[in-house]
mmCIF file with all atom_site columns, C-alpha atoms in Angstrom:
data_model
loop_
_atom_site.group_PDB
_atom_site.id
_atom_site.type_symbol
_atom_site.label_atom_id
_atom_site.label_alt_id
_atom_site.label_comp_id
_atom_site.label_asym_id
_atom_site.label_entity_id
_atom_site.label_seq_id
_atom_site.pdbx_PDB_ins_code
_atom_site.Cartn_x
_atom_site.Cartn_y
_atom_site.Cartn_z
_atom_site.occupancy
_atom_site.B_iso_or_equiv
_atom_site.pdbx_formal_charge
_atom_site.auth_seq_id
_atom_site.auth_comp_id
_atom_site.auth_asym_id
_atom_site.auth_atom_id
_atom_site.pdbx_PDB_model_num
ATOM 1   C CA . UNK M 1 1   ? -8.521  6.031   18.254 1.00 33.00 ? 16  UNK M CA 1
ATOM 2   C CA . UNK M 1 2   ? -11.905 7.387   17.095 1.00 34.00 ? 17  UNK M CA 1
ATOM 3   C CA . UNK M 1 3   ? -13.839 5.374   20.184 1.00 37.00 ? 18  UNK M CA 1
ATOM 4   C CA . UNK M 1 4   ? -17.468 3.945   19.994 1.00 36.00 ? 19  UNK M CA 1
ATOM 5   C CA . UNK M 1 5   ? -19.852 5.335   17.126 1.00 36.00 ? 20  UNK M CA 1
ATOM 6   C CA . UNK M 1 6   ? -22.688 7.748   17.744 1.00 38.00 ? 21  UNK M CA 1
ATOM 7   C CA . UNK M 1 7   ? -26.141 7.489   15.799 1.00 36.00 ? 22  UNK M CA 1
ATOM 8   C CA . UNK M 1 8   ? -24.519 10.412  13.485 1.00 35.00 ? 23  UNK M CA 1
ATOM 9   C CA . UNK M 1 9   ? -21.256 8.407   12.825 1.00 35.00 ? 24  UNK M CA 1
ATOM 10  C CA . UNK M 1 10  ? -23.483 5.330   11.901 1.00 35.00 ? 25  UNK M CA 1
ATOM 11  C CA . UNK M 1 11  ? -25.630 7.816   9.177  1.00 31.00 ? 26  UNK M CA 1
ATOM 12  C CA . UNK M 1 12  ? -22.347 9.505   7.823  1.00 32.00 ? 27  UNK M CA 1
ATOM 13  C CA . UNK M 1 13  ? -20.598 5.670   7.295  1.00 35.00 ? 28  UNK M CA 1
ATOM 14  C CA . UNK M 1 14  ? -23.860 4.439   6.719  1.00 35.00 ? 29  UNK M CA 1
ATOM 15  C CA . UNK M 1 15  ? -23.443 3.006   2.725  1.00 33.00 ? 30  UNK M CA 1
ATOM 16  C CA . UNK M 1 16  ? -27.070 4.363   1.710  1.00 33.00 ? 31  UNK M CA 1
ATOM 17  C CA . UNK M 1 17  ? -25.125 7.953   2.871  1.00 33.00 ? 32  UNK M CA 1
ATOM 18  C CA . UNK M 1 18  ? -23.184 7.850   0.249  1.00 35.00 ? 33  UNK M CA 1
ATOM 19  C CA . UNK M 1 19  ? -20.314 6.961   1.900  1.00 37.00 ? 34  UNK M CA 1
ATOM 20  C CA . UNK M 1 20  ? -18.817 3.253   2.057  1.00 42.00 ? 35  UNK M CA 1
ATOM 21  C CA . UNK M 1 21  ? -18.700 1.328   4.821  1.00 45.00 ? 36  UNK M CA 1
ATOM 22  C CA . UNK M 1 22  ? -15.360 1.129   6.983  1.00 71.00 ? 37  UNK M CA 1
ATOM 23  C CA . UNK M 1 23  ? -14.376 4.796   5.852  1.00 66.00 ? 38  UNK M CA 1
ATOM 24  C CA . UNK M 1 24  ? -14.318 7.733   8.357  1.00 61.00 ? 39  UNK M CA 1
ATOM 25  C CA . UNK M 1 25  ? -16.186 11.083  7.748  1.00 58.00 ? 40  UNK M CA 1
ATOM 26  C CA . UNK M 1 26  ? -13.089 13.055  7.782  1.00 64.00 ? 41  UNK M CA 1
ATOM 27  C CA . UNK M 1 27  ? -15.172 16.253  9.666  1.00 62.00 ? 42  UNK M CA 1
ATOM 28  C CA . UNK M 1 28  ? -14.841 13.564  12.417 1.00 62.00 ? 43  UNK M CA 1
ATOM 29  C CA . UNK M 1 29  ? -11.543 12.362  12.236 1.00 62.00 ? 44  UNK M CA 1
ATOM 30  C CA . UNK M 1 30  ? -10.521 15.781  12.463 1.00 65.00 ? 45  UNK M CA 1
ATOM 31  C CA . UNK M 1 31  ? -12.823 16.812  15.236 1.00 64.00 ? 46  UNK M CA 1
ATOM 32  C CA . UNK M 1 32  ? -10.814 14.393  16.970 1.00 59.00 ? 47  UNK M CA 1
ATOM 33  C CA . UNK M 1 33  ? -7.597  15.607  16.128 1.00 61.00 ? 48  UNK M CA 1
ATOM 34  C CA . UNK M 1 34  ? -8.328  19.293  17.925 1.00 64.00 ? 49  UNK M CA 1
ATOM 35  C CA . UNK M 1 35  ? -9.857  17.330  21.129 1.00 65.00 ? 50  UNK M CA 1
ATOM 36  C CA . UNK M 1 36  ? -6.446  15.577  21.739 1.00 60.00 ? 51  UNK M CA 1
ATOM 37  C CA . UNK M 1 37  ? -3.707  18.063  20.085 1.00 61.00 ? 52  UNK M CA 1
ATOM 38  C CA . UNK M 1 38  ? -0.028  16.026  21.671 1.00 63.00 ? 53  UNK M CA 1
ATOM 39  C CA . UNK M 1 39  ? -1.151  12.864  19.773 1.00 76.00 ? 54  UNK M CA 1
ATOM 40  C CA . UNK M 1 40  ? 1.176   11.905  17.571 1.00 83.00 ? 55  UNK M CA 1
ATOM 41  C CA . UNK M 1 41  ? 0.275   10.892  14.041 1.00 86.00 ? 56  UNK M CA 1
ATOM 42  C CA . UNK M 1 42  ? 1.077   9.078   11.269 1.00 91.00 ? 57  UNK M CA 1
ATOM 43  C CA . UNK M 1 43  ? -0.490  10.171  7.549  1.00 90.00 ? 58  UNK M CA 1
ATOM 44  C CA . UNK M 1 44  ? -0.607  6.981   4.614  1.00 93.00 ? 59  UNK M CA 1
ATOM 45  C CA . UNK M 1 45  ? -1.315  8.355   1.518  1.00 94.00 ? 60  UNK M CA 1
ATOM 46  C CA . UNK M 1 46  ? -1.847  5.817   -1.314 1.00 95.00 ? 61  UNK M CA 1
ATOM 47  C CA . UNK M 1 47  ? -3.887  4.222   -4.167 1.00 95.00 ? 62  UNK M CA 1
ATOM 48  C CA . UNK M 1 48  ? -5.724  1.129   -2.245 1.00 95.00 ? 63  UNK M CA 1
ATOM 49  C CA . UNK M 1 49  ? -5.387  -0.908  0.618  1.00 94.00 ? 64  UNK M CA 1
ATOM 50  C CA . UNK M 1 50  ? -2.921  -3.399  -0.889 1.00 94.00 ? 65  UNK M CA 1
ATOM 51  C CA . UNK M 1 51  ? -0.115  -1.438  -1.821 1.00 94.00 ? 66  UNK M CA 1
ATOM 52  C CA . UNK M 1 52  ? -0.980  0.095   1.765  1.00 95.00 ? 67  UNK M CA 1
ATOM 53  C CA . UNK M 1 53  ? -0.557  -3.029  3.396  1.00 95.00 ? 68  UNK M CA 1
ATOM 54  C CA . UNK M 1 54  ? 2.063   -4.575  0.738  1.00 93.00 ? 69  UNK M CA 1
ATOM 55  C CA . UNK M 1 55  ? 4.821   -1.293  1.408  1.00 94.00 ? 70  UNK M CA 1
ATOM 56  C CA . UNK M 1 56  ? 3.660   -0.379  5.024  1.00 95.00 ? 71  UNK M CA 1
ATOM 57  C CA . UNK M 1 57  ? 1.863   -2.395  7.231  1.00 95.00 ? 72  UNK M CA 1
ATOM 58  C CA . UNK M 1 58  ? 4.256   -3.620  9.505  1.00 95.00 ? 73  UNK M CA 1
ATOM 59  C CA . UNK M 1 59  ? 4.898   0.097   9.861  1.00 94.00 ? 74  UNK M CA 1
ATOM 60  C CA . UNK M 1 60  ? 1.175   1.227   10.349 1.00 95.00 ? 75  UNK M CA 1
ATOM 61  C CA . UNK M 1 61  ? 0.903   -1.741  13.075 1.00 96.00 ? 76  UNK M CA 1
ATOM 62  C CA . UNK M 1 62  ? 4.063   -0.729  15.121 1.00 94.00 ? 77  UNK M CA 1
ATOM 63  C CA . UNK M 1 63  ? 3.072   3.048   14.620 1.00 92.00 ? 78  UNK M CA 1
ATOM 64  C CA . UNK M 1 64  ? -0.106  2.506   16.176 1.00 91.00 ? 79  UNK M CA 1
ATOM 65  C CA . UNK M 1 65  ? 1.466   0.364   18.713 1.00 92.00 ? 80  UNK M CA 1
ATOM 66  C CA . UNK M 1 66  ? 3.462   2.766   20.014 1.00 90.00 ? 81  UNK M CA 1
ATOM 67  C CA . UNK M 1 67  ? 0.625   5.449   21.015 1.00 87.00 ? 82  UNK M CA 1
ATOM 68  C CA . UNK M 1 68  ? 0.715   7.073   17.293 1.00 90.00 ? 83  UNK M CA 1
ATOM 69  C CA . UNK M 1 69  ? -2.883  7.800   15.760 1.00 89.00 ? 84  UNK M CA 1
ATOM 70  C CA . UNK M 1 70  ? -2.549  6.479   12.475 1.00 91.00 ? 85  UNK M CA 1
ATOM 71  C CA . UNK M 1 71  ? -5.114  7.538   9.743  1.00 90.00 ? 86  UNK M CA 1
ATOM 72  C CA . UNK M 1 72  ? -4.982  5.784   5.850  1.00 90.00 ? 87  UNK M CA 1
ATOM 73  C CA . UNK M 1 73  ? -6.117  8.725   3.308  1.00 90.00 ? 88  UNK M CA 1
ATOM 74  C CA . UNK M 1 74  ? -6.846  6.133   -0.570 1.00 93.00 ? 89  UNK M CA 1
ATOM 75  C CA . UNK M 1 75  ? -7.704  6.913   -3.923 1.00 92.00 ? 90  UNK M CA 1
ATOM 76  C CA . UNK M 1 76  ? -9.027  3.439   -3.386 1.00 89.00 ? 91  UNK M CA 1
ATOM 77  C CA . UNK M 1 77  ? -11.297 1.677   -1.060 1.00 79.00 ? 92  UNK M CA 1
ATOM 78  C CA . UNK M 1 78  ? -13.445 -1.223  -1.805 1.00 78.00 ? 93  UNK M CA 1
ATOM 79  C CA . UNK M 1 79  ? -12.034 -3.067  0.860  1.00 87.00 ? 94  UNK M CA 1
ATOM 80  C CA . UNK M 1 80  ? -10.609 -1.652  4.336  1.00 91.00 ? 95  UNK M CA 1
ATOM 81  C CA . UNK M 1 81  ? -10.886 -4.133  6.197  1.00 92.00 ? 96  UNK M CA 1
ATOM 82  C CA . UNK M 1 82  ? -7.105  -5.504  6.346  1.00 94.00 ? 97  UNK M CA 1
ATOM 83  C CA . UNK M 1 83  ? -5.977  -1.410  7.571  1.00 95.00 ? 98  UNK M CA 1
ATOM 84  C CA . UNK M 1 84  ? -8.224  -1.626  10.090 1.00 93.00 ? 99  UNK M CA 1
ATOM 85  C CA . UNK M 1 85  ? -7.012  -4.975  11.255 1.00 94.00 ? 100 UNK M CA 1
ATOM 86  C CA . UNK M 1 86  ? -3.182  -3.196  11.418 1.00 95.00 ? 101 UNK M CA 1
ATOM 87  C CA . UNK M 1 87  ? -5.474  -0.092  13.610 1.00 91.00 ? 102 UNK M CA 1
ATOM 88  C CA . UNK M 1 88  ? -5.300  2.993   10.904 1.00 91.00 ? 103 UNK M CA 1
ATOM 89  C CA . UNK M 1 89  ? -8.357  5.184   10.455 1.00 88.00 ? 104 UNK M CA 1
ATOM 90  C CA . UNK M 1 90  ? -9.223  5.133   6.767  1.00 89.00 ? 105 UNK M CA 1
ATOM 91  C CA . UNK M 1 91  ? -9.610  8.024   4.569  1.00 86.00 ? 106 UNK M CA 1
ATOM 92  C CA . UNK M 1 92  ? -10.982 8.938   1.290  1.00 84.00 ? 107 UNK M CA 1
ATOM 93  C CA . UNK M 1 93  ? -8.549  10.836  -0.673 1.00 88.00 ? 108 UNK M CA 1
ATOM 94  C CA . UNK M 1 94  ? -10.432 13.213  -3.014 1.00 81.00 ? 109 UNK M CA 1
ATOM 95  C CA . UNK M 1 95  ? -12.890 14.001  0.471  1.00 79.00 ? 110 UNK M CA 1
ATOM 96  C CA . UNK M 1 96  ? -9.876  14.818  2.108  1.00 77.00 ? 111 UNK M CA 1
ATOM 97  C CA . UNK M 1 97  ? -8.412  17.602  0.076  1.00 79.00 ? 112 UNK M CA 1
ATOM 98  C CA . UNK M 1 98  ? -12.179 18.709  -0.488 1.00 79.00 ? 113 UNK M CA 1
ATOM 99  C CA . UNK M 1 99  ? -12.316 19.745  3.400  1.00 68.00 ? 114 UNK M CA 1
ATOM 100 C CA . UNK M 1 100 ? -10.931 23.678  4.171  1.00 64.00 ? 115 UNK M CA 1
ATOM 101 C CA . UNK M 1 101 ? -7.543  22.872  5.611  1.00 59.00 ? 116 UNK M CA 1
ATOM 102 C CA . UNK M 1 102 ? -7.816  21.967  9.756  1.00 54.00 ? 117 UNK M CA 1
ATOM 103 C CA . UNK M 1 103 ? -5.619  23.106  12.529 1.00 57.00 ? 118 UNK M CA 1
ATOM 104 C CA . UNK M 1 104 ? -3.950  19.719  13.580 1.00 64.00 ? 119 UNK M CA 1
ATOM 105 C CA . UNK M 1 105 ? -1.074  18.093  10.458 1.00 74.00 ? 120 UNK M CA 1
ATOM 106 C CA . UNK M 1 106 ? 0.604   14.826  11.513 1.00 83.00 ? 121 UNK M CA 1
ATOM 107 C CA . UNK M 1 107 ? 3.746   14.936  12.735 1.00 85.00 ? 122 UNK M CA 1
ATOM 108 C CA . UNK M 1 108 ? 5.103   12.098  9.616  1.00 88.00 ? 123 UNK M CA 1
ATOM 109 C CA . UNK M 1 109 ? 3.776   11.136  5.916  1.00 91.00 ? 124 UNK M CA 1
ATOM 110 C CA . UNK M 1 110 ? 4.399   8.312   4.529  1.00 93.00 ? 125 UNK M CA 1
ATOM 111 C CA . UNK M 1 111 ? 3.407   7.967   0.714  1.00 93.00 ? 126 UNK M CA 1
ATOM 112 C CA . UNK M 1 112 ? 3.020   5.648   -2.038 1.00 95.00 ? 127 UNK M CA 1
ATOM 113 C CA . UNK M 1 113 ? 4.964   7.300   -5.288 1.00 94.00 ? 128 UNK M CA 1
ATOM 114 C CA . UNK M 1 114 ? 2.513   7.372   -7.835 1.00 93.00 ? 129 UNK M CA 1
ATOM 115 C CA . UNK M 1 115 ? 0.484   9.088   -5.768 1.00 94.00 ? 130 UNK M CA 1
ATOM 116 C CA . UNK M 1 116 ? 2.867   12.369  -5.738 1.00 94.00 ? 131 UNK M CA 1
ATOM 117 C CA . UNK M 1 117 ? 3.113   11.942  -9.582 1.00 93.00 ? 132 UNK M CA 1
ATOM 118 C CA . UNK M 1 118 ? -1.186  11.689  -9.595 1.00 93.00 ? 133 UNK M CA 1
ATOM 119 C CA . UNK M 1 119 ? -2.379  13.982  -7.459 1.00 92.00 ? 134 UNK M CA 1
ATOM 120 C CA . UNK M 1 120 ? -0.732  17.847  -7.667 1.00 93.00 ? 135 UNK M CA 1
ATOM 121 C CA . UNK M 1 121 ? -2.072  18.828  -4.251 1.00 89.00 ? 136 UNK M CA 1
ATOM 122 C CA . UNK M 1 122 ? -0.514  15.567  -2.707 1.00 91.00 ? 137 UNK M CA 1
ATOM 123 C CA . UNK M 1 123 ? 2.582   16.616  -4.529 1.00 92.00 ? 138 UNK M CA 1
ATOM 124 C CA . UNK M 1 124 ? 2.591   20.281  -3.289 1.00 90.00 ? 139 UNK M CA 1
ATOM 125 C CA . UNK M 1 125 ? 1.994   18.818  0.351  1.00 87.00 ? 140 UNK M CA 1
ATOM 126 C CA . UNK M 1 126 ? 5.292   16.526  0.452  1.00 89.00 ? 141 UNK M CA 1
ATOM 127 C CA . UNK M 1 127 ? 7.755   19.119  -1.204 1.00 89.00 ? 142 UNK M CA 1
ATOM 128 C CA . UNK M 1 128 ? 5.860   22.039  1.361  1.00 86.00 ? 143 UNK M CA 1
ATOM 129 C CA . UNK M 1 129 ? 7.069   18.820  3.893  1.00 84.00 ? 144 UNK M CA 1
ATOM 130 C CA . UNK M 1 130 ? 10.777  18.471  2.831  1.00 85.00 ? 145 UNK M CA 1
ATOM 131 C CA . UNK M 1 131 ? 10.603  22.273  1.941  1.00 86.00 ? 146 UNK M CA 1
ATOM 132 C CA . UNK M 1 132 ? 9.661   23.856  5.137  1.00 82.00 ? 147 UNK M CA 1
ATOM 133 C CA . UNK M 1 133 ? 9.358   21.175  7.567  1.00 78.00 ? 148 UNK M CA 1
ATOM 134 C CA . UNK M 1 134 ? 6.106   20.944  8.066  1.00 74.00 ? 149 UNK M CA 1
ATOM 135 C CA . UNK M 1 135 ? 5.845   16.870  8.421  1.00 81.00 ? 150 UNK M CA 1
ATOM 136 C CA . UNK M 1 136 ? 8.761   14.215  8.175  1.00 85.00 ? 151 UNK M CA 1
ATOM 137 C CA . UNK M 1 137 ? 8.085   12.702  5.218  1.00 89.00 ? 152 UNK M CA 1
ATOM 138 C CA . UNK M 1 138 ? 8.582   9.217   4.215  1.00 92.00 ? 153 UNK M CA 1
ATOM 139 C CA . UNK M 1 139 ? 8.489   7.453   0.667  1.00 94.00 ? 154 UNK M CA 1
ATOM 140 C CA . UNK M 1 140 ? 8.198   3.057   -0.450 1.00 94.00 ? 155 UNK M CA 1
ATOM 141 C CA . UNK M 1 141 ? 9.120   2.185   -3.211 1.00 90.00 ? 156 UNK M CA 1
ATOM 142 C CA . UNK M 1 142 ? 12.087  1.897   -6.013 1.00 85.00 ? 157 UNK M CA 1
ATOM 143 C CA . UNK M 1 143 ? 11.106  4.077   -8.920 1.00 86.00 ? 158 UNK M CA 1
ATOM 144 C CA . UNK M 1 144 ? 11.044  7.707   -7.307 1.00 90.00 ? 159 UNK M CA 1
ATOM 145 C CA . UNK M 1 145 ? 9.747   11.316  -8.976 1.00 88.00 ? 160 UNK M CA 1
ATOM 146 C CA . UNK M 1 146 ? 13.411  13.217  -9.804 1.00 89.00 ? 161 UNK M CA 1
ATOM 147 C CA . UNK M 1 147 ? 11.746  16.002  -7.091 1.00 89.00 ? 162 UNK M CA 1
ATOM 148 C CA . UNK M 1 148 ? 12.075  13.260  -4.485 1.00 88.00 ? 163 UNK M CA 1
ATOM 149 C CA . UNK M 1 149 ? 14.974  11.065  -5.715 1.00 87.00 ? 164 UNK M CA 1
ATOM 150 C CA . UNK M 1 150 ? 17.639  13.693  -4.965 1.00 87.00 ? 165 UNK M CA 1
ATOM 151 C CA . UNK M 1 151 ? 16.203  14.973  -1.457 1.00 88.00 ? 166 UNK M CA 1
ATOM 152 C CA . UNK M 1 152 ? 15.872  11.732  0.755  1.00 88.00 ? 167 UNK M CA 1
ATOM 153 C CA . UNK M 1 153 ? 17.919  8.933   1.575  1.00 88.00 ? 168 UNK M CA 1
ATOM 154 C CA . UNK M 1 154 ? 17.622  4.858   1.680  1.00 90.00 ? 169 UNK M CA 1
ATOM 155 C CA . UNK M 1 155 ? 15.921  3.869   5.581  1.00 89.00 ? 170 UNK M CA 1
ATOM 156 C CA . UNK M 1 156 ? 14.602  0.972   7.176  1.00 90.00 ? 171 UNK M CA 1
ATOM 157 C CA . UNK M 1 157 ? 11.783  -0.471  9.664  1.00 92.00 ? 172 UNK M CA 1
ATOM 158 C CA . UNK M 1 158 ? 12.483  -3.051  11.447 1.00 92.00 ? 173 UNK M CA 1
ATOM 159 C CA . UNK M 1 159 ? 9.202   -5.441  12.045 1.00 94.00 ? 174 UNK M CA 1
ATOM 160 C CA . UNK M 1 160 ? 8.279   -6.421  15.354 1.00 93.00 ? 175 UNK M CA 1
ATOM 161 C CA . UNK M 1 161 ? 7.185   -10.138 16.241 1.00 93.00 ? 176 UNK M CA 1
ATOM 162 C CA . UNK M 1 162 ? 3.642   -8.619  16.459 1.00 94.00 ? 177 UNK M CA 1
ATOM 163 C CA . UNK M 1 163 ? 3.493   -6.439  13.657 1.00 94.00 ? 178 UNK M CA 1
ATOM 164 C CA . UNK M 1 164 ? 4.762   -8.997  11.264 1.00 93.00 ? 179 UNK M CA 1
ATOM 165 C CA . UNK M 1 165 ? 2.013   -11.396 12.558 1.00 93.00 ? 180 UNK M CA 1
ATOM 166 C CA . UNK M 1 166 ? -0.336  -8.786  12.036 1.00 94.00 ? 181 UNK M CA 1
ATOM 167 C CA . UNK M 1 167 ? 0.479   -8.149  8.921  1.00 94.00 ? 182 UNK M CA 1
ATOM 168 C CA . UNK M 1 168 ? 0.544   -11.641 7.851  1.00 93.00 ? 183 UNK M CA 1
ATOM 169 C CA . UNK M 1 169 ? -3.349  -10.943 9.211  1.00 94.00 ? 184 UNK M CA 1
ATOM 170 C CA . UNK M 1 170 ? -3.364  -8.175  6.993  1.00 95.00 ? 185 UNK M CA 1
ATOM 171 C CA . UNK M 1 171 ? -2.350  -9.644  3.697  1.00 93.00 ? 186 UNK M CA 1
ATOM 172 C CA . UNK M 1 172 ? -3.822  -12.557 3.912  1.00 93.00 ? 187 UNK M CA 1
ATOM 173 C CA . UNK M 1 173 ? -7.484  -10.496 3.995  1.00 93.00 ? 188 UNK M CA 1
ATOM 174 C CA . UNK M 1 174 ? -6.491  -9.030  1.209  1.00 90.00 ? 189 UNK M CA 1
ATOM 175 C CA . UNK M 1 175 ? -6.080  -12.384 -0.387 1.00 90.00 ? 190 UNK M CA 1
ATOM 176 C CA . UNK M 1 176 ? -1.446  -11.860 -0.570 1.00 87.00 ? 191 UNK M CA 1
ATOM 177 C CA . UNK M 1 177 ? 0.582   -14.102 0.064  1.00 80.00 ? 192 UNK M CA 1
ATOM 178 C CA . UNK M 1 178 ? 3.179   -12.714 2.777  1.00 70.00 ? 193 UNK M CA 1
ATOM 179 C CA . UNK M 1 179 ? 7.366   -13.443 1.606  1.00 69.00 ? 194 UNK M CA 1
ATOM 180 C CA . UNK M 1 180 ? 8.958   -15.608 3.896  1.00 60.00 ? 195 UNK M CA 1
ATOM 181 C CA . UNK M 1 181 ? 11.906  -13.227 4.647  1.00 61.00 ? 196 UNK M CA 1
ATOM 182 C CA . UNK M 1 182 ? 9.812   -10.135 4.939  1.00 77.00 ? 197 UNK M CA 1
ATOM 183 C CA . UNK M 1 183 ? 10.974  -8.923  8.139  1.00 89.00 ? 198 UNK M CA 1
ATOM 184 C CA . UNK M 1 184 ? 12.539  -4.796  7.228  1.00 91.00 ? 199 UNK M CA 1
ATOM 185 C CA . UNK M 1 185 ? 10.266  -2.503  5.637  1.00 93.00 ? 200 UNK M CA 1
ATOM 186 C CA . UNK M 1 186 ? 12.206  -0.154  2.804  1.00 92.00 ? 201 UNK M CA 1
ATOM 187 C CA . UNK M 1 187 ? 11.731  3.470   3.097  1.00 93.00 ? 202 UNK M CA 1
ATOM 188 C CA . UNK M 1 188 ? 13.260  6.716   1.511  1.00 92.00 ? 203 UNK M CA 1
ATOM 189 C CA . UNK M 1 189 ? 13.410  9.534   4.008  1.00 88.00 ? 204 UNK M CA 1
ATOM 190 C CA . UNK M 1 190 ? 14.045  13.444  4.128  1.00 82.00 ? 205 UNK M CA 1
ATOM 191 C CA . UNK M 1 191 ? 14.133  12.697  7.755  1.00 69.00 ? 206 UNK M CA 1
ATOM 192 C CA . UNK M 1 192 ? 14.169  9.820   10.090 1.00 60.00 ? 207 UNK M CA 1
ATOM 193 C CA . UNK M 1 193 ? 11.034  9.658   11.758 1.00 60.00 ? 208 UNK M CA 1
ATOM 194 C CA . UNK M 1 194 ? 10.120  9.939   15.562 1.00 57.00 ? 209 UNK M CA 1
ATOM 195 C CA . UNK M 1 195 ? 10.649  7.552   17.990 1.00 60.00 ? 210 UNK M CA 1
ATOM 196 C CA . UNK M 1 196 ? 7.317   6.858   19.281 1.00 60.00 ? 211 UNK M CA 1
ATOM 197 C CA . UNK M 1 197 ? 5.733   7.269   22.939 1.00 57.00 ? 212 UNK M CA 1
ATOM 198 C CA . UNK M 1 198 ? 8.153   4.304   24.069 1.00 57.00 ? 213 UNK M CA 1
ATOM 199 C CA . UNK M 1 199 ? 11.647  5.813   22.527 1.00 58.00 ? 214 UNK M CA 1
ATOM 200 C CA . UNK M 1 200 ? 12.203  3.100   19.940 1.00 60.00 ? 215 UNK M CA 1
ATOM 201 C CA . UNK M 1 201 ? 13.296  4.818   16.452 1.00 60.00 ? 216 UNK M CA 1
ATOM 202 C CA . UNK M 1 202 ? 11.203  4.096   13.751 1.00 71.00 ? 217 UNK M CA 1
ATOM 203 C CA . UNK M 1 203 ? 12.984  4.257   10.528 1.00 73.00 ? 218 UNK M CA 1
ATOM 204 C CA . UNK M 1 204 ? 16.921  3.524   10.562 1.00 74.00 ? 219 UNK M CA 1
ATOM 205 C CA . UNK M 1 205 ? 19.133  5.013   7.957  1.00 67.00 ? 220 UNK M CA 1
ATOM 206 C CA . UNK M 1 206 ? 20.983  2.294   5.549  1.00 63.00 ? 221 UNK M CA 1
ATOM 207 C CA . UNK M 1 207 ? 24.660  2.258   6.156  1.00 50.00 ? 222 UNK M CA 1
#
C-alpha cells in the first residue's frame, strides 16, 4: 500500500482541495506503482462501493492478503470506507481515465458489466485485455454484454475464512445484509487469474 500520507497528499485528498476524503490522487498512486514494478496488481472497475463489495469483496481481501496491491476505480464514491476495510485503494474513474497513460498495468482486471456498457473507454480497455492479453479480465453479474458473453467462461472464487469475516464487516459498513451461505463469489473470466504470491489459485473454472 502507499503508506503514511505526507503534507502534499493530505492537501490533495482534503475535501477543500476538491477531492473527497478517502480517494487517493491518481498521480501519486501511479508514481507508487512505478517505484514498485514487480508487485502484482488487481484493478476493480465498478459503478460504486456497494457493487464492488457485494460482488467481489472476498476476492479483493484475499488478493490483498496474498500480497497483491488492489485498486478500486469507481464512478460514484460517496463512502469508500467499506473498500478500505478490505484493503483497497480507491480512485475516481473519471480522473483516472483523464490522466496520461502510465507504464505500470495491472495483471488482473475485475469489471462490472454496466460500466463496460456505459463507458466507451472502459469497453475499449476490456476488449483490449481480451484481444491483446494486456491483463487477465474477469466480469461479475449474470447479464453480460454480447461482446463479453461469447468470450468468457464461468469461474468462482472461494472466500477464505478471513475474507468472509472482513467482507461481513465491509457489508455492514455499507448497510447491506450478508447472505449466510455466501462463501463463493461467481465471475466470468477470459482466463483463470494469476495465483497470489503464496501460490494459491485465484479463480477456479466451473465444471
